[in-house]
Short mmCIF file of N, CA and C in Angstrom, two decimals:
data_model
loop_
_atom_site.label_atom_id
_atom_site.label_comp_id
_atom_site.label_asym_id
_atom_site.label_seq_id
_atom_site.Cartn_x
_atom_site.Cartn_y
_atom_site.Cartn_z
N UNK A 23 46.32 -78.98 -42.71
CA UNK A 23 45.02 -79.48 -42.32
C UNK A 23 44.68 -80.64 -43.24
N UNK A 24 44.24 -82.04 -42.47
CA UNK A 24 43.55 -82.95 -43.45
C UNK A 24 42.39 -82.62 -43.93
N UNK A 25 42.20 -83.42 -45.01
CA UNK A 25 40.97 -83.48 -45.76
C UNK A 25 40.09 -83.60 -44.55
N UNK A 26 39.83 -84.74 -43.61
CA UNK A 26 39.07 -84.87 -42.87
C UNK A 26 38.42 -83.64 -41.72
N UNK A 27 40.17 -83.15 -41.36
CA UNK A 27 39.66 -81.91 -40.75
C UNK A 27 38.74 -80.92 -41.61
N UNK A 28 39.37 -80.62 -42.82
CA UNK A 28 38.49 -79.45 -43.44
C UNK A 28 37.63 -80.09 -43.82
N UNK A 29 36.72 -81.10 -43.61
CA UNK A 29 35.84 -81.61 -44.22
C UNK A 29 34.81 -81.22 -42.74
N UNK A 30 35.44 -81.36 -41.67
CA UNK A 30 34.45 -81.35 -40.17
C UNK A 30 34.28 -80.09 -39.98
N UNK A 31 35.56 -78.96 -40.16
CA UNK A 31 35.30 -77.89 -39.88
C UNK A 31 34.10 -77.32 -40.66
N UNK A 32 34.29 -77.48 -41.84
CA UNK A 32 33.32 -76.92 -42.76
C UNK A 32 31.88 -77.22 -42.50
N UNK A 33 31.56 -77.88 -41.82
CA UNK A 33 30.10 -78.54 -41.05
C UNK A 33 29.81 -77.69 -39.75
N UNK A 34 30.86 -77.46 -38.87
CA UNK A 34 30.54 -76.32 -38.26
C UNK A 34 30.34 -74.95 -38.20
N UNK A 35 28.98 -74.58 -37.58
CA UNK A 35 28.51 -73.14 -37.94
C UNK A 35 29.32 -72.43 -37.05
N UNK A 36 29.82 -70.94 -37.85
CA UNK A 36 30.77 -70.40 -37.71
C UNK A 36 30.66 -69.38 -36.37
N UNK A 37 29.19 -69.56 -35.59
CA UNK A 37 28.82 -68.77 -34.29
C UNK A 37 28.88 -69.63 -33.31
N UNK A 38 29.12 -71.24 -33.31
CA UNK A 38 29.41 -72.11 -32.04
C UNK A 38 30.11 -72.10 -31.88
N UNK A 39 29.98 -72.15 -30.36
CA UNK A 39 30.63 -71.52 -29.19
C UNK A 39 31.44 -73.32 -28.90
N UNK A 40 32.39 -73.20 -28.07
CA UNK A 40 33.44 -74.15 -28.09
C UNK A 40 34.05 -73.97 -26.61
N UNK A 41 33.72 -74.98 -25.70
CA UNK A 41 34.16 -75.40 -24.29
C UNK A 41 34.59 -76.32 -24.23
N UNK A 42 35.70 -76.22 -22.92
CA UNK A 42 36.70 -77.07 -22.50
C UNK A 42 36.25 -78.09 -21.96
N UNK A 43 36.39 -78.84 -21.70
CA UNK A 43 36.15 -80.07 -20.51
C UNK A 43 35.87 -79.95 -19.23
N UNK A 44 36.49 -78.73 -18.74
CA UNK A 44 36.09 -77.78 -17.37
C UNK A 44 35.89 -76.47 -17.77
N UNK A 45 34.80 -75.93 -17.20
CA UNK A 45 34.61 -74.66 -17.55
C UNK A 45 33.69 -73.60 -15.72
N UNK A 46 33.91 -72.79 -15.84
CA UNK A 46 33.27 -72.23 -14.63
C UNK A 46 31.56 -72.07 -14.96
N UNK A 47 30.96 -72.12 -14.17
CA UNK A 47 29.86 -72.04 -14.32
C UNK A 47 29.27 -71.38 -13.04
N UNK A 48 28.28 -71.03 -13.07
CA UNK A 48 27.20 -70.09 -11.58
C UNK A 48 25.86 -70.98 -11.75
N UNK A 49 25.47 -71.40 -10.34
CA UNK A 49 24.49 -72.14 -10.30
C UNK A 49 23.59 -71.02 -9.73
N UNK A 50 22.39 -70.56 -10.22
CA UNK A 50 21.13 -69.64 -10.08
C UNK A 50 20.24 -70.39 -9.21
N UNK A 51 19.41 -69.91 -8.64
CA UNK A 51 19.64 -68.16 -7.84
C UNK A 51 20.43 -67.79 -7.06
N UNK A 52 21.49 -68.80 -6.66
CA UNK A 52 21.95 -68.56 -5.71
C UNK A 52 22.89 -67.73 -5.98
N UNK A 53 23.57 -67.88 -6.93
CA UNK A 53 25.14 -66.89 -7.28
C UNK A 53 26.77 -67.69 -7.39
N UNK A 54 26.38 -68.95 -7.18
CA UNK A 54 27.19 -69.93 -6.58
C UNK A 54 28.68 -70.17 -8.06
N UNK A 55 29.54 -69.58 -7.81
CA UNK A 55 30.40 -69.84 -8.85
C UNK A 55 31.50 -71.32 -8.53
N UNK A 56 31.03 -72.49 -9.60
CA UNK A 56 31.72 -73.55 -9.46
C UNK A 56 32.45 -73.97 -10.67
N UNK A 57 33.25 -74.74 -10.55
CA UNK A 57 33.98 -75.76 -11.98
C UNK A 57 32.80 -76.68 -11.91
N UNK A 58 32.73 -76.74 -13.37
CA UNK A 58 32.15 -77.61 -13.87
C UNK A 58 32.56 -78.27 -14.72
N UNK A 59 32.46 -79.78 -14.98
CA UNK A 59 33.07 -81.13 -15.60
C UNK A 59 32.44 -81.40 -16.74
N UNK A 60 32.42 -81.03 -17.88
CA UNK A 60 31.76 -81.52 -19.36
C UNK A 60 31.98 -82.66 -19.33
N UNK A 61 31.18 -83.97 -19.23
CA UNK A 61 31.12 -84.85 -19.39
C UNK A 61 30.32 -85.94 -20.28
N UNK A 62 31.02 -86.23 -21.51
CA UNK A 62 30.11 -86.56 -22.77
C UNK A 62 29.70 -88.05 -22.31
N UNK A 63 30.41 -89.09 -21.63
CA UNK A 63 29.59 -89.75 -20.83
C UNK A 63 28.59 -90.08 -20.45
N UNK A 64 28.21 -88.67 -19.69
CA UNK A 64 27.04 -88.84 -18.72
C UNK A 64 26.31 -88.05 -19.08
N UNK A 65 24.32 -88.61 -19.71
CA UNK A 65 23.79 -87.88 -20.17
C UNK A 65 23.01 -86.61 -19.72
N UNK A 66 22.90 -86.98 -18.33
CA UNK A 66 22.30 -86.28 -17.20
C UNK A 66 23.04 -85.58 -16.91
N UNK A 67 23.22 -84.43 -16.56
CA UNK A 67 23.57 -83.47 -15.35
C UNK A 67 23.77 -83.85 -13.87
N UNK A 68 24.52 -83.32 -12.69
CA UNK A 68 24.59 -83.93 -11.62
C UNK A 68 25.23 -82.88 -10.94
N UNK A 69 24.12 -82.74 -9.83
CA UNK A 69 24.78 -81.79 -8.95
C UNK A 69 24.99 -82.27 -7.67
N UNK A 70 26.61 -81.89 -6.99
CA UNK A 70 26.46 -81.90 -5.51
C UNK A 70 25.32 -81.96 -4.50
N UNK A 71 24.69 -82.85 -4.00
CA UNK A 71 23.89 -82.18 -3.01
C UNK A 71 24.08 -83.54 -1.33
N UNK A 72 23.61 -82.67 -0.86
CA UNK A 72 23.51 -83.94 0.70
C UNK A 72 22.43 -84.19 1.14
N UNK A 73 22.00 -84.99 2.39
CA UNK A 73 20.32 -84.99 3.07
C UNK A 73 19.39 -85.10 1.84
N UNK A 74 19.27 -85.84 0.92
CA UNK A 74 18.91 -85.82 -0.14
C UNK A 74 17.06 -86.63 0.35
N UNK A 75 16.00 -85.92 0.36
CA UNK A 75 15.02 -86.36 0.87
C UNK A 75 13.74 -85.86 -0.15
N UNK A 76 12.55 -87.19 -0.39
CA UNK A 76 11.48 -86.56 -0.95
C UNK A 76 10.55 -86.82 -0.12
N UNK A 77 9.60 -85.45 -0.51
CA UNK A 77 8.43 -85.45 0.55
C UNK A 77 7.58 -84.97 -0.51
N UNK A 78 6.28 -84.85 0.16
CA UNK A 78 4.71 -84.01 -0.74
C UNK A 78 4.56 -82.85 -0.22
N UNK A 79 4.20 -82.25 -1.30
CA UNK A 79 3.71 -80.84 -0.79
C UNK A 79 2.60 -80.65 -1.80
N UNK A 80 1.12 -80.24 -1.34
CA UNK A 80 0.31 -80.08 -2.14
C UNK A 80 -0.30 -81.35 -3.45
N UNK A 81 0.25 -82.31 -2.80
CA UNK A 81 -0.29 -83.27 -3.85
C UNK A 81 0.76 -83.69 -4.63
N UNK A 82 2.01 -83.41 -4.74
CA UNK A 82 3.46 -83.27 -5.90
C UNK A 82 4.19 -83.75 -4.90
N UNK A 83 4.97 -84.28 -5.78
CA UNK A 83 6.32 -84.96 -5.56
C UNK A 83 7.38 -83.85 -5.28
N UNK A 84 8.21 -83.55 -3.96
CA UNK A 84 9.18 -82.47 -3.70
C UNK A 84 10.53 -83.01 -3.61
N UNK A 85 11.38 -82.68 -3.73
CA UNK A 85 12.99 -83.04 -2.94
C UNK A 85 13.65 -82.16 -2.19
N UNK A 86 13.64 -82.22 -1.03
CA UNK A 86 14.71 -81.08 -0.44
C UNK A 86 15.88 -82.04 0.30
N UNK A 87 17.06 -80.66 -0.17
CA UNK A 87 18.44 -81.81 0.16
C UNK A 87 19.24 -80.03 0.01
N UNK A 88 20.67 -80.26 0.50
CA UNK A 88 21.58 -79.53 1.45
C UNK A 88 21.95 -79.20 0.18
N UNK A 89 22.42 -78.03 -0.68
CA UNK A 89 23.62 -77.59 -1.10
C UNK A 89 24.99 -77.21 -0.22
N UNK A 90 25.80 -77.97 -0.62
CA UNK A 90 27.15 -77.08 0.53
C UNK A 90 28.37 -77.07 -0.24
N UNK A 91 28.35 -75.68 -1.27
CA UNK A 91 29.33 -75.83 -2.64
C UNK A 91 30.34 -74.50 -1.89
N UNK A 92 31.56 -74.70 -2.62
CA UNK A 92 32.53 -73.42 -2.40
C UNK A 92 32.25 -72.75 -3.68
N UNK A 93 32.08 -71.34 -3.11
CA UNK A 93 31.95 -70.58 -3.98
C UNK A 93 33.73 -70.07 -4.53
N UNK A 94 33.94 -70.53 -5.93
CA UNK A 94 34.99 -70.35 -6.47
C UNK A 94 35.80 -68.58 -6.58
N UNK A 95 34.72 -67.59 -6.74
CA UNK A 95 35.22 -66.06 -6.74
C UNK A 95 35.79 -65.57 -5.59
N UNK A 96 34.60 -66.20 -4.61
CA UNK A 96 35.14 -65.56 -3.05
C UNK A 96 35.34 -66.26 -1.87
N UNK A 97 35.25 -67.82 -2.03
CA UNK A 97 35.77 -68.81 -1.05
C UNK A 97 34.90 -69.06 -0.12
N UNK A 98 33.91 -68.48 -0.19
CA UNK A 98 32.47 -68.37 0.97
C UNK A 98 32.25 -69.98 0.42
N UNK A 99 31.40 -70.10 1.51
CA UNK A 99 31.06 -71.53 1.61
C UNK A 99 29.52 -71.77 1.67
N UNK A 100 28.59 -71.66 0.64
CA UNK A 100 27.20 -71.90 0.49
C UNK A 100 26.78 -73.02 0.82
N UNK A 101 25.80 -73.09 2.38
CA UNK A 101 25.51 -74.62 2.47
C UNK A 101 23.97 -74.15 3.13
N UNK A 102 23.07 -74.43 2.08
CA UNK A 102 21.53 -73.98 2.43
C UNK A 102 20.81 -75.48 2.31
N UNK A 103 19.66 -75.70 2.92
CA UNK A 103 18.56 -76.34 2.91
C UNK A 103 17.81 -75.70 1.27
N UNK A 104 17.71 -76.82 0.43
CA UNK A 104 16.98 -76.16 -1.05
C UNK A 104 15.73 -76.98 -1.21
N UNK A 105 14.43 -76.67 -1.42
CA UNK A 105 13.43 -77.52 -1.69
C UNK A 105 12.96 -76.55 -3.15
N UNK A 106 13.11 -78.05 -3.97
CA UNK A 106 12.61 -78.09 -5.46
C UNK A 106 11.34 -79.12 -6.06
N UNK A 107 10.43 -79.30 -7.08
CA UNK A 107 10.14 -79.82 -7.39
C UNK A 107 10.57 -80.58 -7.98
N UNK A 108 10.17 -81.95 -8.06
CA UNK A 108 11.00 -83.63 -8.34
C UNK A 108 10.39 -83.13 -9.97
N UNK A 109 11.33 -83.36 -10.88
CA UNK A 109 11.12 -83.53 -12.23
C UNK A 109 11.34 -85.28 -12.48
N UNK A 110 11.96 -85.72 -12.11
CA UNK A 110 11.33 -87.18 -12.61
C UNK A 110 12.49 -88.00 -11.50
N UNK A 111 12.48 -89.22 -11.72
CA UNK A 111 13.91 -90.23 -10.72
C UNK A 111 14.27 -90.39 -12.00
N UNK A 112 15.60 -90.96 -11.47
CA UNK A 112 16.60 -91.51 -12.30
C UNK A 112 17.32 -92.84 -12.19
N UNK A 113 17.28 -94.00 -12.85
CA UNK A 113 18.18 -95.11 -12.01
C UNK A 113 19.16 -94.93 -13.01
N UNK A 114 20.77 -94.73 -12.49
CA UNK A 114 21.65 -94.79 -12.92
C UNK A 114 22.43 -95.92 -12.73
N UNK A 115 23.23 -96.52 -14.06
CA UNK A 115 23.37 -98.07 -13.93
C UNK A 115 25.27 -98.05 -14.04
N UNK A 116 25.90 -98.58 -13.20
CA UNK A 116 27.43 -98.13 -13.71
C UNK A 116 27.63 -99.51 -13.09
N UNK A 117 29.47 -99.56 -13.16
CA UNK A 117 30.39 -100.68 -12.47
C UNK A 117 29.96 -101.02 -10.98
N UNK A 118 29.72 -99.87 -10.41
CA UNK A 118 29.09 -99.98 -8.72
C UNK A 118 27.71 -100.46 -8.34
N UNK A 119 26.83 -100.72 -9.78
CA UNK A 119 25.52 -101.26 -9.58
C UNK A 119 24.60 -100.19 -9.98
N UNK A 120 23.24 -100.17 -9.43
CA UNK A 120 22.21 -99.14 -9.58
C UNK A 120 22.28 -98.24 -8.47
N UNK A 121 21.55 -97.04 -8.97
CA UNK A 121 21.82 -95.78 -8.03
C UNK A 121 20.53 -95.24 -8.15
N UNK A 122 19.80 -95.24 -7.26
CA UNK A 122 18.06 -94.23 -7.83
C UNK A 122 18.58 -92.85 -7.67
N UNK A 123 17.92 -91.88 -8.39
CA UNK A 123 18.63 -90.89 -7.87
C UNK A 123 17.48 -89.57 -8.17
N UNK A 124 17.10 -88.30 -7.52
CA UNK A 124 16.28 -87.45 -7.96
C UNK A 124 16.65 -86.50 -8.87
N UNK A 125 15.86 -86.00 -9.78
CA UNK A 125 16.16 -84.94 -10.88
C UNK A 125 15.43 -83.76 -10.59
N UNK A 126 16.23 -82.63 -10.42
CA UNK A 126 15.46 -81.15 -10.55
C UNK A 126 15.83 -80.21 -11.82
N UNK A 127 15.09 -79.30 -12.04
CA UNK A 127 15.64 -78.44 -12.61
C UNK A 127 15.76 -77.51 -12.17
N UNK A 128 17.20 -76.80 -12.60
CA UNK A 128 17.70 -75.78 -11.65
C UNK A 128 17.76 -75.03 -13.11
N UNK A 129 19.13 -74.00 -13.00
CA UNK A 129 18.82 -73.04 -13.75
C UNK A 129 20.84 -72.76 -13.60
N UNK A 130 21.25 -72.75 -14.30
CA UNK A 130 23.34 -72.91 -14.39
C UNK A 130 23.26 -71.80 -15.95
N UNK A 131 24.42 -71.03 -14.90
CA UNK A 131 24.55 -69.64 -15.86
C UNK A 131 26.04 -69.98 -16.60
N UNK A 132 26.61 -70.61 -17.74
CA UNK A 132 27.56 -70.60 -18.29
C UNK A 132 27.91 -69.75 -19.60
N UNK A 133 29.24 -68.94 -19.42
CA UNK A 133 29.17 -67.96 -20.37
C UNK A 133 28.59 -66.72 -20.34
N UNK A 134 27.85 -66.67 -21.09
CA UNK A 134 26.92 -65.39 -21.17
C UNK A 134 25.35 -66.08 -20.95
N UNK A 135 25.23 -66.80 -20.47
CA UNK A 135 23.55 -67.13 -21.05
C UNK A 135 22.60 -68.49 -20.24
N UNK A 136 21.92 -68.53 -19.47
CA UNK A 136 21.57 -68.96 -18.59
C UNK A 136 20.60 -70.31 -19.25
N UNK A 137 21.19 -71.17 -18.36
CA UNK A 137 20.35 -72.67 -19.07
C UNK A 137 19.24 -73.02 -18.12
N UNK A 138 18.18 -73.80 -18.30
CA UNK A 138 17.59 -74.38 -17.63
C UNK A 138 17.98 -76.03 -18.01
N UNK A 139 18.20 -76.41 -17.11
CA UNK A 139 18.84 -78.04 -17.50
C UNK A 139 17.94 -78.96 -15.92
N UNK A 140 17.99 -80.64 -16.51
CA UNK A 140 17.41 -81.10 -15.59
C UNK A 140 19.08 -81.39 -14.95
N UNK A 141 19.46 -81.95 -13.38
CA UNK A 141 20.03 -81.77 -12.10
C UNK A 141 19.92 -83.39 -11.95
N UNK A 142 20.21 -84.52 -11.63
CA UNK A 142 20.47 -85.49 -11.00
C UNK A 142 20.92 -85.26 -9.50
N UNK A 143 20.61 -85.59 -8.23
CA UNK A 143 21.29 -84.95 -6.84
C UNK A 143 21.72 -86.17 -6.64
N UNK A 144 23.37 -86.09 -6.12
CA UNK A 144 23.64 -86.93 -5.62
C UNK A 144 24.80 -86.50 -4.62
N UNK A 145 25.76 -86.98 -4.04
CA UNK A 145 26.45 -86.44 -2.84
C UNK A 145 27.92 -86.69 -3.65
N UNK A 146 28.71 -85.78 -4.17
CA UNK A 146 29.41 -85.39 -5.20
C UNK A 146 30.67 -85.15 -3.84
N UNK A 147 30.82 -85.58 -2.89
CA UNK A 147 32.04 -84.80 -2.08
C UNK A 147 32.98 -85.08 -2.54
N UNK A 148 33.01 -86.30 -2.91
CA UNK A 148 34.46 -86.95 -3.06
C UNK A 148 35.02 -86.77 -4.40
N UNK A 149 34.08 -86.02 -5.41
CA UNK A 149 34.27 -85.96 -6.66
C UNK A 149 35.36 -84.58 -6.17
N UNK A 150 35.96 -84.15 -7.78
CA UNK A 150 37.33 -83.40 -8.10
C UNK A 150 35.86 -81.82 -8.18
N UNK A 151 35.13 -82.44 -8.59
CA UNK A 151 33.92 -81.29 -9.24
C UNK A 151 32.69 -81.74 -8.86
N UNK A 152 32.06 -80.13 -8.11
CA UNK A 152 30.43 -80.45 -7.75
C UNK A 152 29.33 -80.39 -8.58
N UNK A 153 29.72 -79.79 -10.02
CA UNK A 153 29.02 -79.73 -11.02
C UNK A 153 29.37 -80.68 -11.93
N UNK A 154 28.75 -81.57 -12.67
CA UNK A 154 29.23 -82.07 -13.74
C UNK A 154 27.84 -81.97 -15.41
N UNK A 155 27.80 -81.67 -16.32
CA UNK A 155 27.21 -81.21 -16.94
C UNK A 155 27.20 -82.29 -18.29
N UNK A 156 26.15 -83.16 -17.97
CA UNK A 156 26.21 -84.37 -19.19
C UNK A 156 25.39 -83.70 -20.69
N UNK A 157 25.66 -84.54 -21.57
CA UNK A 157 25.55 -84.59 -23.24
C UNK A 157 23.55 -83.68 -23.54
N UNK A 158 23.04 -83.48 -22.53
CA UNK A 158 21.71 -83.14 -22.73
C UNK A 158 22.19 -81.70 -22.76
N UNK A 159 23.16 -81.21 -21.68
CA UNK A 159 23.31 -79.88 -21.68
C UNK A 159 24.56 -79.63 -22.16
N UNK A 160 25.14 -80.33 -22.46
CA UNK A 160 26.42 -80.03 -23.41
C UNK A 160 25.66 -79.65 -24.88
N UNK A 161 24.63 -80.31 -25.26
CA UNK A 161 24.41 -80.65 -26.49
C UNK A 161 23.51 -78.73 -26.43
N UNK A 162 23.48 -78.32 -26.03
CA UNK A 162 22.79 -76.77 -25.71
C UNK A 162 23.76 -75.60 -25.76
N UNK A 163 25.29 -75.91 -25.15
CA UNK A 163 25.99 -75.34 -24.78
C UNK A 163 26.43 -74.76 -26.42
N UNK A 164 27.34 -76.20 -27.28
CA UNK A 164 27.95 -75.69 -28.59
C UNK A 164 29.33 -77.24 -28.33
N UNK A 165 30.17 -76.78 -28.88
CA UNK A 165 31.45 -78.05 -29.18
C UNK A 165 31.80 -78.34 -27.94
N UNK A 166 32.36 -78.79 -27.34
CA UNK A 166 33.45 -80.00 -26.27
C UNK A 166 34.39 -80.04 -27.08
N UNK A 167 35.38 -79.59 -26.44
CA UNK A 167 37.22 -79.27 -26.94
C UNK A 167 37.64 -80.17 -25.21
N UNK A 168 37.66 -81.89 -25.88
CA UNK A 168 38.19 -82.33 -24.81
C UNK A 168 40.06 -82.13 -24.43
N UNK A 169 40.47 -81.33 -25.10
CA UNK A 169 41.76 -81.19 -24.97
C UNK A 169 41.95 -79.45 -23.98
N UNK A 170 40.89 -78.91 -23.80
CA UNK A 170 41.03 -77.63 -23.07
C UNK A 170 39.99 -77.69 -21.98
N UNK A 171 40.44 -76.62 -21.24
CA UNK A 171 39.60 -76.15 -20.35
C UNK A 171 39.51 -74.64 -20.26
N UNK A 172 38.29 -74.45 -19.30
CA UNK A 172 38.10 -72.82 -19.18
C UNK A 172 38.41 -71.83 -20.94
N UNK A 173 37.39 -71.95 -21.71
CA UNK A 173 37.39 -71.74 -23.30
C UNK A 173 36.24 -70.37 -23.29
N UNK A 174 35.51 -70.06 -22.03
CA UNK A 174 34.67 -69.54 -21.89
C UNK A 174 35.06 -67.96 -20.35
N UNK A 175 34.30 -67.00 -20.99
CA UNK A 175 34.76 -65.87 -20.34
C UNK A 175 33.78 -66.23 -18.70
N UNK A 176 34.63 -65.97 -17.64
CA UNK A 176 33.85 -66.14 -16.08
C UNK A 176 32.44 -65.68 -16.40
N UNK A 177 31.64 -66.61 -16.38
CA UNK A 177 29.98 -66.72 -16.34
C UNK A 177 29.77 -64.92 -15.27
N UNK A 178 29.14 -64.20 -16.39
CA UNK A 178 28.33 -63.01 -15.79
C UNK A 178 26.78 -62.30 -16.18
N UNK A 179 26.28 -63.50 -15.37
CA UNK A 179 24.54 -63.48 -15.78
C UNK A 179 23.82 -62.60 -14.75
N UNK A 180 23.05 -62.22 -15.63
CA UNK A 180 21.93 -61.02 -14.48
C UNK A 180 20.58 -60.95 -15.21
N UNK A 181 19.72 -59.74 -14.95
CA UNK A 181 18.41 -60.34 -15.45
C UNK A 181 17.76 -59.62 -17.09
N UNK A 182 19.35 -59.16 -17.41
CA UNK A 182 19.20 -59.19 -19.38
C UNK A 182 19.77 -60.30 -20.27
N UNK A 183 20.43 -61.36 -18.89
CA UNK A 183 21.14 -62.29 -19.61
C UNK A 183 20.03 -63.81 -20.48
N UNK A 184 20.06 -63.69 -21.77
CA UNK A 184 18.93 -64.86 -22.00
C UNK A 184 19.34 -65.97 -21.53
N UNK A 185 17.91 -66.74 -21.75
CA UNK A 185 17.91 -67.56 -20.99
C UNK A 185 17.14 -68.85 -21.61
N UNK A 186 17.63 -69.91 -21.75
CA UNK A 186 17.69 -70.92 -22.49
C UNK A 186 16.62 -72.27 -21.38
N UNK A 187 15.90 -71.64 -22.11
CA UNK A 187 14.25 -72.78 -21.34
C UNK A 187 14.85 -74.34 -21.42
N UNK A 188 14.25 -75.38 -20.53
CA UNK A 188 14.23 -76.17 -20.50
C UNK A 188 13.12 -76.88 -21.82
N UNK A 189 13.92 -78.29 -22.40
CA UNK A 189 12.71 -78.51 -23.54
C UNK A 189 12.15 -79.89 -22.60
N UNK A 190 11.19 -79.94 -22.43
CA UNK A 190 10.54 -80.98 -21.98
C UNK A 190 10.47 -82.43 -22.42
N UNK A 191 11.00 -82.36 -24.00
CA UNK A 191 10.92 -83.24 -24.83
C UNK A 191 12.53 -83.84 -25.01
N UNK A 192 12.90 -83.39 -24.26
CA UNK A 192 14.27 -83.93 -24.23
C UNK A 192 14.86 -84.96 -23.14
#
């Protein structure tokens, strides 16, 4: 081991938890078991979605748009109509130009322990992965071991599993 290594290790606390680059994850409430893409990249979160539409309800800003994910345990094919409250837009700026895009917060069970994270929706078909999980919720999770995947036992959350609030200030 280099100096450098034992110099990094020694900075890490000896109860963080350490994920791969892909890891399984369950998107709540639904039950939805997907791969998900650690992506230090992208700071936002981003989920699959289609029909991606905002409307009002009660005075508030809403989004309802299609989930239609494969469920990874049992091959079923989840494709519901979801209406959430709009937590904020997003313009995302890349090689392809600008992208407006809506943010929810959902609720992604990885591991043992259920996150509340904000959601970017965008139409993910063509991606390898319908989940991808940027540096806001990585930074919640514990390390990124970009050299592995699946570092984490199949996500089995229920309603003793804690549950990791969204910080508003983030």
């Amino acid at each position: 081991m280099s100096v450098a290594q034992a110099d990094a290790s020694s900075k890490t606390p000896a109860k963080e938890r350490v994920f791969g680059w892909v890891e399984n994850a369950v998107v709540k409430p639904w039950g939805i078991q997907v791969k998900a893409k650690l992506d230090s990249g992208a700071l936002t979160s981003s989920l699959d979605a289609r029909n991606i539409e905002t409307f009002n309800q009660n005075d508030e800003e809403w989004v309802r748009f299609r989930l239609k994910l494969e469920d990874e345990a049992s091959g079923d094919v989840f494709s519901d109509m979801i209406e959430r409250p709009l937590y904020r837009d997003l313009t995302v700026r890349g090689a392809g130009g600008r992208d407006e895009r809506p943010v929810v917060l959902l609720d992604v069970c990885i591991g043992d322990t259920i996150y509340e994270e904000q959601f970017s929706l965008r139409d993910r078909g063509d991606m390898n992965y319908p989940l991808l999980l940027g540096r806001r919720t990585i930074s919640h999770l514990g390390l990124l071991d970009v050299r592995e995947t699946f570092l984490q036992k199949t996500p089995k959350c229920n309603g003793d599993t804690p549950v990791v609030p969204h910080d508003p200030d983030e």
